[in-house]
Short mmCIF file of C-alpha atoms in Angstrom, two decimals:
data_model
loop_
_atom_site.label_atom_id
_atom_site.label_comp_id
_atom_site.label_asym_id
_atom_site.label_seq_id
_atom_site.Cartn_x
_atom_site.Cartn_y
_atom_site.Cartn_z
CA UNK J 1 -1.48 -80.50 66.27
CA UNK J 2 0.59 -77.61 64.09
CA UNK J 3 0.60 -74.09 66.14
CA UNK J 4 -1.04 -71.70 63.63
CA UNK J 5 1.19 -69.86 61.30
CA UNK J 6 1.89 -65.72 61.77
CA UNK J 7 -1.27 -63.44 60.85
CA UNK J 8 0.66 -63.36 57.48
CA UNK J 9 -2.16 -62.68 54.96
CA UNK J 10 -1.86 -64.65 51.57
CA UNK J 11 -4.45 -62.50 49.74
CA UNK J 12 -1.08 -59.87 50.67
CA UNK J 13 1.54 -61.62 50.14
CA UNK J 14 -0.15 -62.82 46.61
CA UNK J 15 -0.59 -59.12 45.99
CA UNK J 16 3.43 -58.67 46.76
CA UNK J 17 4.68 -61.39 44.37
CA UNK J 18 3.03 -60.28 41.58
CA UNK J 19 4.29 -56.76 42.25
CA UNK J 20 7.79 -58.12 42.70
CA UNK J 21 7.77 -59.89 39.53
CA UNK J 22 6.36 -56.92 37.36
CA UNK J 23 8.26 -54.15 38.80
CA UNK J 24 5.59 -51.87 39.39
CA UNK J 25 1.83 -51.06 41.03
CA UNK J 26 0.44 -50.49 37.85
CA UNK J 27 1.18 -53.84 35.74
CA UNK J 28 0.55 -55.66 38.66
CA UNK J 29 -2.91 -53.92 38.90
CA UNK J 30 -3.58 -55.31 35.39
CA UNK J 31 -2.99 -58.97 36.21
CA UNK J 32 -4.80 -59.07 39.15
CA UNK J 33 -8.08 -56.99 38.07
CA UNK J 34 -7.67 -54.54 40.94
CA UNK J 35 -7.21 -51.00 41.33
CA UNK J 36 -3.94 -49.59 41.28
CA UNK J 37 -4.90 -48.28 45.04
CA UNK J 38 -6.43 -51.61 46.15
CA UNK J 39 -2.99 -53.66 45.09
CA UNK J 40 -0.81 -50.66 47.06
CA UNK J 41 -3.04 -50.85 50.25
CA UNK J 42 -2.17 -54.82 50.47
CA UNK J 43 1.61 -53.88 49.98
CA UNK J 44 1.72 -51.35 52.43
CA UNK J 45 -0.29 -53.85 54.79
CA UNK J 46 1.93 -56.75 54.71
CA UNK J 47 4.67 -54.10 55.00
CA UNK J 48 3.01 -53.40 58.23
CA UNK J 49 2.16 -56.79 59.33
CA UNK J 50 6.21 -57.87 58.65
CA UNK J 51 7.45 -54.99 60.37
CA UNK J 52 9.93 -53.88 57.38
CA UNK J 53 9.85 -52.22 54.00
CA UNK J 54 9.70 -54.53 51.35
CA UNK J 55 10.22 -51.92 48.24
CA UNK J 56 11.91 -48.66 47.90
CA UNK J 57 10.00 -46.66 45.94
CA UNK J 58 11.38 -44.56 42.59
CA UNK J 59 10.21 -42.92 39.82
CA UNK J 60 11.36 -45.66 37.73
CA UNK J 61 9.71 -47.99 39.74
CA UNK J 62 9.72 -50.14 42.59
CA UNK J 63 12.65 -51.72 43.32
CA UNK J 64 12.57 -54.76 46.26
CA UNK J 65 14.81 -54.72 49.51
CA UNK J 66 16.74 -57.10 51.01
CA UNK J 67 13.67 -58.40 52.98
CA UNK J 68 11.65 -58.13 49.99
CA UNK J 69 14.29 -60.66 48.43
CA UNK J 70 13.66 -62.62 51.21
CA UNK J 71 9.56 -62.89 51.39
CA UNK J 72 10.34 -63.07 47.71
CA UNK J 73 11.97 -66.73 47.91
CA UNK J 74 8.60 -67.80 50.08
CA UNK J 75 6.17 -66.58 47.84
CA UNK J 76 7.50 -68.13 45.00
CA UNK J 77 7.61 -71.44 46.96
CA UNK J 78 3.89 -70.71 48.45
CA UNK J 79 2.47 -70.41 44.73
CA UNK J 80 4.36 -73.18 43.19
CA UNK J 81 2.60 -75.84 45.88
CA UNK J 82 -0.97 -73.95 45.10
CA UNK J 83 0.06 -74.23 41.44
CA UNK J 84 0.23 -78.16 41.82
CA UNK J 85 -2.98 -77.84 43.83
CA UNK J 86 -4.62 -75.85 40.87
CA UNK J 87 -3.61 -78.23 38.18
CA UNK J 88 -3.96 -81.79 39.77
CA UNK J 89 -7.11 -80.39 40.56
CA UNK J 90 -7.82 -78.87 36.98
CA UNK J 91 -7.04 -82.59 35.73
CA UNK J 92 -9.68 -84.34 37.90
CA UNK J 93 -12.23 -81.39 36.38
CA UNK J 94 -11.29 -81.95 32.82
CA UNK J 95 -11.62 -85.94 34.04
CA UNK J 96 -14.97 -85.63 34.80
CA UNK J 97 -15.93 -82.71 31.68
CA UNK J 98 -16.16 -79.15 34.03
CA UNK J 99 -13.77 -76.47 34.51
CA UNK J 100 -12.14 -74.70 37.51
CA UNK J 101 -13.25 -71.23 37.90
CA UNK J 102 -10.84 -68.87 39.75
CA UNK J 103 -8.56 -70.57 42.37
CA UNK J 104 -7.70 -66.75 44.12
CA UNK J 105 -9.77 -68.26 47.25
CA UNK J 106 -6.64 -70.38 47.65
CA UNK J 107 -4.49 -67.54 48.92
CA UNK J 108 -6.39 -67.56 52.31
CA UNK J 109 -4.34 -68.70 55.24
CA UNK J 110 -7.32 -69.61 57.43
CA UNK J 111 -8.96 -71.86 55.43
CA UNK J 112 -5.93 -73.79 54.51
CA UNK J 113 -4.85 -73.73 58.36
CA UNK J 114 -9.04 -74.99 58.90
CA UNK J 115 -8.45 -77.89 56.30
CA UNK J 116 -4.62 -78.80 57.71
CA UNK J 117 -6.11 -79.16 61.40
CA UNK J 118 -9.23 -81.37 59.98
CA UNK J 119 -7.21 -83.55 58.52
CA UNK J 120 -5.11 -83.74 62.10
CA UNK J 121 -7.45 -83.94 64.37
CA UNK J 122 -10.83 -85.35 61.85
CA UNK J 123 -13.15 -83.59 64.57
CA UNK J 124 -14.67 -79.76 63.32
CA UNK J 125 -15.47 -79.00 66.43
CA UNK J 126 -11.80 -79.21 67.90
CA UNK J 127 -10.79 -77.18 64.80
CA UNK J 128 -13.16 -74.39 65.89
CA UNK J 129 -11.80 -74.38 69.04
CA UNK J 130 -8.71 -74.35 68.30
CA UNK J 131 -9.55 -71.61 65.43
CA UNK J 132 -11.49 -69.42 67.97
CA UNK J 133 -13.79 -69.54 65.17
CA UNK J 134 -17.49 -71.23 65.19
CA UNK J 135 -18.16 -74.35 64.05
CA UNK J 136 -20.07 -73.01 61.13
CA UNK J 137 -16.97 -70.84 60.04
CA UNK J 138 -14.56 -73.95 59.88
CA UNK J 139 -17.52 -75.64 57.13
CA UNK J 140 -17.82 -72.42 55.27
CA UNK J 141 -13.70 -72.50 54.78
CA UNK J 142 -13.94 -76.06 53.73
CA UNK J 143 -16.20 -75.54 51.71
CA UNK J 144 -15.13 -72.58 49.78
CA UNK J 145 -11.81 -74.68 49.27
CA UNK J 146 -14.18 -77.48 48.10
CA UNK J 147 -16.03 -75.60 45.36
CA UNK J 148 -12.96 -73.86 44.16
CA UNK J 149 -11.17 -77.18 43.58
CA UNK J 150 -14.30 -78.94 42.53
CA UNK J 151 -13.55 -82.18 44.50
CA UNK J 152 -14.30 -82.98 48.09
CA UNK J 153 -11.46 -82.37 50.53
CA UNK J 154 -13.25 -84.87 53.24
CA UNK J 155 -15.34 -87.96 53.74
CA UNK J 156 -17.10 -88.90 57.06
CA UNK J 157 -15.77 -92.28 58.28
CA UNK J 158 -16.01 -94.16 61.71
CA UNK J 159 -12.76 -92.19 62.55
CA UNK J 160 -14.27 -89.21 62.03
CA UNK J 161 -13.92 -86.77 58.99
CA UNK J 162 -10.93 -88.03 57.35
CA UNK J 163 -9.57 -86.67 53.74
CA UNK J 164 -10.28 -87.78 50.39
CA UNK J 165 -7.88 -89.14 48.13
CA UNK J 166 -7.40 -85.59 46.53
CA UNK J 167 -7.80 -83.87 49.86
CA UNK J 168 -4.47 -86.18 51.33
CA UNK J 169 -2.47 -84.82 48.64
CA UNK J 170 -3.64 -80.79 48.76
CA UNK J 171 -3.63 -80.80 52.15
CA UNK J 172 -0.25 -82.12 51.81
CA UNK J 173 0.74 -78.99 50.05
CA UNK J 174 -1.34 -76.49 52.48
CA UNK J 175 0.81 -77.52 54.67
CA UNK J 176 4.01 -76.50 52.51
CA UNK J 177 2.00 -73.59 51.97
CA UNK J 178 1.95 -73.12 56.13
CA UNK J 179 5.29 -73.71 56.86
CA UNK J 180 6.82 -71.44 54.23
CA UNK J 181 4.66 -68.36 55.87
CA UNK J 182 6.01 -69.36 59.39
CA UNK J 183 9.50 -68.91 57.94
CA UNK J 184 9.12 -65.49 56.95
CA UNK J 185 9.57 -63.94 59.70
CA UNK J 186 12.16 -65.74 60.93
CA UNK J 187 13.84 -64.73 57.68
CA UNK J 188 13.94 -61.14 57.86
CA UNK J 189 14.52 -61.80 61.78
CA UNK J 190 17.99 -62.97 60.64
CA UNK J 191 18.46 -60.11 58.19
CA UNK J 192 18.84 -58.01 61.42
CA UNK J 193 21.25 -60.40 62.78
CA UNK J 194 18.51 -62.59 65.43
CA UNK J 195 17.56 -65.82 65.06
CA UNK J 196 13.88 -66.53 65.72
CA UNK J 197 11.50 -68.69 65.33
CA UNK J 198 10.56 -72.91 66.11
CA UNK J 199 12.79 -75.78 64.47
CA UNK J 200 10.99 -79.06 64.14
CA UNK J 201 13.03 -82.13 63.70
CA UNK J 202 12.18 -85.38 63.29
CA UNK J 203 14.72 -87.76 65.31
CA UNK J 204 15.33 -91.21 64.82
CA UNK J 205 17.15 -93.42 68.03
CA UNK J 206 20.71 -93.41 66.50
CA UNK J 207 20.93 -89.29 66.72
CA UNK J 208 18.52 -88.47 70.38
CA UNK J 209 21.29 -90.19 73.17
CA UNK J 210 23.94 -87.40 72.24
CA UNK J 211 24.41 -86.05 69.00
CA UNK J 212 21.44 -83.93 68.45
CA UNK J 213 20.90 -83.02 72.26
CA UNK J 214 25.06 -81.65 72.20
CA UNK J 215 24.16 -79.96 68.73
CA UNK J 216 20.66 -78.19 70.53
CA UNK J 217 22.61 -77.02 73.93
CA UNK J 218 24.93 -75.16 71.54
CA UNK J 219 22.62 -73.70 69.55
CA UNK J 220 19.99 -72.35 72.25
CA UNK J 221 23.47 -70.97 74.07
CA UNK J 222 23.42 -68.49 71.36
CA UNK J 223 20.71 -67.94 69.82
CA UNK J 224 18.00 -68.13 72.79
CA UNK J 225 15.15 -66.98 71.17
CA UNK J 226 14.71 -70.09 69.04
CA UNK J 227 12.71 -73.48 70.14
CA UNK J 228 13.32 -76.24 68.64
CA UNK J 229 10.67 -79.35 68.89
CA UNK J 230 11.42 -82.94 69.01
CA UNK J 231 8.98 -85.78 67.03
CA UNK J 232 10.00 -88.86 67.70
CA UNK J 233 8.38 -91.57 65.27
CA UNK J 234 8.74 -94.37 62.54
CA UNK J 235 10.68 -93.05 59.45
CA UNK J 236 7.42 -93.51 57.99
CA UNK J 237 5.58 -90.68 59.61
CA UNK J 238 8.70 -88.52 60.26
CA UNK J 239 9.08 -88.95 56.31
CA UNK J 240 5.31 -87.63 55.74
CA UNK J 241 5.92 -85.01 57.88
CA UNK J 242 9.26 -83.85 56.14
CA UNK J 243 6.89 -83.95 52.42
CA UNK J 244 4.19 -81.80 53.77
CA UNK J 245 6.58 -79.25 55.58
CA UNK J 246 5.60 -79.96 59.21
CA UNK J 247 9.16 -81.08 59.77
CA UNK J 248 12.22 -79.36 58.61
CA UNK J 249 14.72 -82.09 58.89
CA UNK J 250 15.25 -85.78 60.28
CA UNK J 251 18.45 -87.16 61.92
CA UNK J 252 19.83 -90.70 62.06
CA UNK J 253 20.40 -93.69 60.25
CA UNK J 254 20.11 -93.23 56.39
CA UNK J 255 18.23 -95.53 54.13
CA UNK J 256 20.05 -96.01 51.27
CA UNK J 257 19.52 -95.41 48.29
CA UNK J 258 18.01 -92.24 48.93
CA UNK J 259 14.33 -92.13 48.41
CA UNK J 260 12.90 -90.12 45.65
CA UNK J 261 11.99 -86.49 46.88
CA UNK J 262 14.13 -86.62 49.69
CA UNK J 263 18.08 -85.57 50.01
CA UNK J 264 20.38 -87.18 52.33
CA UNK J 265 23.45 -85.82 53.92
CA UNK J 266 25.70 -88.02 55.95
CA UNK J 267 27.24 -87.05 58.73
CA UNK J 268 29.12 -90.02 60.12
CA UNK J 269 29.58 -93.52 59.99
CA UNK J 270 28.36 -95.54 62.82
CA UNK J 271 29.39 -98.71 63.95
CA UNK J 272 27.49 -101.35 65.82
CA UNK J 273 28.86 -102.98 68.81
CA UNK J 274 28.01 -106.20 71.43
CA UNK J 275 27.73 -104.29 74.60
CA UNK J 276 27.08 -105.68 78.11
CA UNK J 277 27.40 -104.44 81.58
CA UNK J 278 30.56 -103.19 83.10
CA UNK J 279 31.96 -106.50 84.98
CA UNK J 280 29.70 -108.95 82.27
CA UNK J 281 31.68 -112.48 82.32
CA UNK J 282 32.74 -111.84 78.52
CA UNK J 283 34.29 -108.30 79.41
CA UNK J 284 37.62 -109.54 80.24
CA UNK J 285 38.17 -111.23 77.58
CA UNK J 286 40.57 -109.63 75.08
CA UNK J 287 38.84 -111.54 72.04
CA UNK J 288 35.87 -113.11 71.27
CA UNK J 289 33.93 -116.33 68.88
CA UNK J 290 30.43 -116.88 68.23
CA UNK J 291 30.61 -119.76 70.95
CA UNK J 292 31.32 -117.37 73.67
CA UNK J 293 28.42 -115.26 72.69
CA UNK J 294 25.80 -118.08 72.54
CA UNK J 295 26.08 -118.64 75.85
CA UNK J 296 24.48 -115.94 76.67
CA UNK J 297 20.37 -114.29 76.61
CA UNK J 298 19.86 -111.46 74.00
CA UNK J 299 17.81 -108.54 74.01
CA UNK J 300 17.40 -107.11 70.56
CA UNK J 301 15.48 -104.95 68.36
CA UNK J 302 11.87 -106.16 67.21
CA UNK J 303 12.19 -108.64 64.05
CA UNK J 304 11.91 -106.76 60.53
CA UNK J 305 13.97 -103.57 61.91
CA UNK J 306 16.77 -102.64 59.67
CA UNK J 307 19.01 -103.21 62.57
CA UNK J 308 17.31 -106.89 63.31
CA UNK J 309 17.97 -107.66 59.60
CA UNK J 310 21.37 -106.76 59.45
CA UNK J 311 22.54 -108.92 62.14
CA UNK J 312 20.61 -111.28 60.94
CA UNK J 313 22.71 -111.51 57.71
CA UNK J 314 25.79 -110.43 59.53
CA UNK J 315 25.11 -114.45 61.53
CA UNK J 316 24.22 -116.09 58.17
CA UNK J 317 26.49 -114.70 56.07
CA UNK J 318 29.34 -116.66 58.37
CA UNK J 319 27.38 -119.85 58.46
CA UNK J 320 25.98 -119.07 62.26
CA UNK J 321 22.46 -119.25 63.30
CA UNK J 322 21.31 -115.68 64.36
CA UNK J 323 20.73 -115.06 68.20
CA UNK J 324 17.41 -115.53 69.23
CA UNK J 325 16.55 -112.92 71.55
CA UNK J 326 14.90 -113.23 75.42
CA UNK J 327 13.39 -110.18 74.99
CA UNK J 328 12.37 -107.98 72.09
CA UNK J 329 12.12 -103.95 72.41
CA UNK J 330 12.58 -100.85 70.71
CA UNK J 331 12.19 -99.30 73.76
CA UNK J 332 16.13 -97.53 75.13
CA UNK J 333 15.10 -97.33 78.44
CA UNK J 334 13.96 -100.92 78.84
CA UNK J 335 17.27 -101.95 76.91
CA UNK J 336 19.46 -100.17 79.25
CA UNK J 337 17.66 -101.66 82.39
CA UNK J 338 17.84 -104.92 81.45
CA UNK J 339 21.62 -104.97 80.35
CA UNK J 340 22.98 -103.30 83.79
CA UNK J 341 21.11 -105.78 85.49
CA UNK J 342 21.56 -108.82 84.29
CA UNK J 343 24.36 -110.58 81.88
CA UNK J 344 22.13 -110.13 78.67
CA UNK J 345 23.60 -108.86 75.32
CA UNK J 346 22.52 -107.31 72.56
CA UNK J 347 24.11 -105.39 69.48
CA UNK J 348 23.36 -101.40 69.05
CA UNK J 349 24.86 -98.34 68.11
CA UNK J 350 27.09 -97.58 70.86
CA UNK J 351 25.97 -93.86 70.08
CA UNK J 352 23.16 -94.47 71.55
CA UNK J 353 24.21 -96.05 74.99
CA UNK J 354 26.79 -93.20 74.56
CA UNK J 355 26.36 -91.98 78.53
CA UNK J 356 26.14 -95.38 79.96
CA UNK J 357 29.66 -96.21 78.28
CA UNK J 358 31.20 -93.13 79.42
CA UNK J 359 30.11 -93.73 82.86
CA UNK J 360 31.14 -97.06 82.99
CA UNK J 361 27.54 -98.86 83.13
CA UNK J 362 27.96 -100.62 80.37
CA UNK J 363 31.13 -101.65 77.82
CA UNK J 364 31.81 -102.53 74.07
CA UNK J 365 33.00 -106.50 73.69
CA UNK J 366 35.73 -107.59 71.55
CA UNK J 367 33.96 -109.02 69.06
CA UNK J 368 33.88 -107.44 65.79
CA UNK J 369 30.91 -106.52 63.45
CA UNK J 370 32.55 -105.92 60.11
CA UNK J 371 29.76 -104.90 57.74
CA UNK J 372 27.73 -103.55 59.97
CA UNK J 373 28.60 -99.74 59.72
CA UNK J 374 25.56 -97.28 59.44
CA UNK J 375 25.36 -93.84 57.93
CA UNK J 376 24.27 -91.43 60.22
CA UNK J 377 23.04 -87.56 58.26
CA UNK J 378 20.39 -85.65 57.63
CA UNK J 379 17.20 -86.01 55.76
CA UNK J 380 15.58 -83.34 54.02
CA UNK J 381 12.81 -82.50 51.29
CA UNK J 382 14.31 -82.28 47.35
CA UNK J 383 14.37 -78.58 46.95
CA UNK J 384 13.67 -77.17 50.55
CA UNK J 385 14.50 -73.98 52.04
CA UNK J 386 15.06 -74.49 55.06
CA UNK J 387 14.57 -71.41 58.10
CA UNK J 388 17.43 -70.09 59.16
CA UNK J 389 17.20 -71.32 62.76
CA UNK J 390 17.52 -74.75 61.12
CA UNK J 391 20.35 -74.21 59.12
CA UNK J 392 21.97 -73.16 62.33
CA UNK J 393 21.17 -76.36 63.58
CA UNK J 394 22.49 -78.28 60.91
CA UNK J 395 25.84 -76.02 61.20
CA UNK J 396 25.74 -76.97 64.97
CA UNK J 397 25.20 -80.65 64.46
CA UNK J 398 28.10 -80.97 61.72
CA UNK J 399 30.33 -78.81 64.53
CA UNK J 400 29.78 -81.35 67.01
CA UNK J 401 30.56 -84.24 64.49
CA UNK J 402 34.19 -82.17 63.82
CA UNK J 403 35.24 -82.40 67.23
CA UNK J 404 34.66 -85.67 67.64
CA UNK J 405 36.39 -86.73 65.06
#
């Protein structure tokens, strides 16, 4: 479930931009058909909330600070993902012949945190809990969002209360919305020279044995105050939680060509190995041929993994018949058990048996596997902006790929 964002308040921060973009209390007062005093009280209180001046003020105006620059670059990104909420949601209106009335009930954290955890956990009742709100509160938040939008968010199923069509893809963007207030303060955090703050990173098998655990040592060593979680998934969901914001990046092997709204950065180029135990028959060899190999069980990836396919063309591609394996897993642990104790094979990243090697468990084979090189980088969303304790990361991971090079 997503830990709930900062007491950051959007009807503020709202407030803030438009004051940022104008240049004054005054304008801004204008465009948002409030007092002059009203739109200064929710400066000052975000101010206060943030810890930090955001404006100097002058006679000439109000001119932002470095940490106004900062919340600056969030609030444009929070109202560009409402924006998209707005007008998908003014084209289903004009669809069906209404119009949208104001969408200012947008810019309210807690009922876009209410509808995020819905669609997590489909039960209102957790979300109340969770809220430490009542169970009538969480409906009331709905539905405001609801009758702003003019579309339901939810649908009751057998699973529970699940989102719409519509609701999949604004919720989608509350989350954006979400993540871009928990990076605030982390932002001006670093301005004073500390990283806080949580890094969420979505790990795939070839980067968890040693890359990304080396790359997270160093970076808690100096900058203790962030945590960084782990979700470890199918691309698939790690991907949907890189779109909505609930991940910052993904490691591992890249899929190539690079899907649309994502950008990949490689990192290195891994190659894929036979490996068997230390002392297998084949390990003294100093070459070997597909013959040699057949003699022996297999235990491989499950059938339709990238990995599975690959070898799979690497065997037909030089007119051999693929192994066919004993036993099937995508589970490391299982893998490594059954190759120390017994004379099985099987073909892998030798990143990712990376301690076993070193300790002399389990060894590379002579045999070759031209073609089967794998990018290994990083996968984030087109256009993020990503918290500084993840950038650290990323500067952490590409120093550990430097010395090992």
């Amino acid at each position: 479930m997503r830990p709930l964002t900062p007491k950051i308040n959007l009807h503020h921060l709202h407030a803030f931009g438009i004051v940022a973009a104008t240049g004054g209390i005054r304008r801004s007062a204008d465009i948002l058909f409030r007092a002059s005093s009203a739109v200064a009280r929710s400066v000052a209180a975000l101010e206060e909330s943030l810890g930090t001046q955001l404006f100097e003020r002058k006679g000439s105006g109000m001119l932002m600070t470095a940490a106004g620059q900062a919340v600056q670059l969030r609030v444009l990104r929070i109202e560009a993902a409402l924006r998209e909420v707005r007008d998908d949601a003014a084209r289903l209106a004009a669809r069906d012949g209404a119009h949208l009335g104001s969408t200012d009930p947008l810019f309210n954290e807690r009922r876009l945190q209410a509808a995020v955890l819905l669609a997590e956990v489909h039960h209102m009742p957790s979300v109340a809990r969770v809220m430490a709100i009542s169970q009538s509160a969480v409906s009331q938040a709905i539905t405001k969002l609801e009758t702003v939008l003019g579309q339901a968010l939810f649908r009751r199923s057998p699973y529970g209360t699940v989102p719409t069509d519509a609701g999949t893809r604004w919720i989608m963007r509350f989350n954006r919305v979400l993540a871009e207030l928990d990076h605030i303060l982390s932002d001006i955090a670093a301005l004073e020279g500390e990283l806080t703050g949580s890094i969420t990173v979505g790990a795939l098998p070839l980067a968890r044995t040693s890359l990304l655990p080396t790359a997270i040592t160093s970076l808690l060593a100096k900058y203790p105050r962030l945590r960084v979680r782990s979700l470890e998934s199918t691309y698939e969901e790690l991907a949907a939680g890189l779109l909505s914001g609930r991940v910052d990046f993904i490691i591992g092997a890249l899929r190539l060509p690079t899907e649309q709204g994502f950008q990949a950065y490689p990192l290195l180029q891994d190659q894929i190995a036979v490996i068997a135990r230390a002392g297998h028959p084949l390990a003294s060899s100093s070459t070997l041929d597909f013959d040699a190999l057949e003699r022996y069980p297999w235990v491989l990836s499950r059938a339709g993994t990238p990995l599975r396919i690959a070898l799979e063309a690497f065997f037909r591609e030089r007119g051999r018949q693929a192994p066919q394996p004993a036993v099937e897993t995508g589970d490391l642990a299982l893998l490594r058990g059954l190759l120390v104790s017994s004379d099985m094979l099987t073909v892998l990243s030798a990143h990712q048996l990376h301690y076993e090697i070193a300790t002399g468990q389990l060894g590379v084979l002579p045999f070759p596997m031209f073609g089967l090189e794998r990018p290994i980088g990083v996968i984030t969303r087109a256009g993020a902006y990503l918290s500084p304790g993840a950038d650290a990361l990323l500067a952490e991971l590409n120093g550990v790929i430097r010395t090992r090079q």
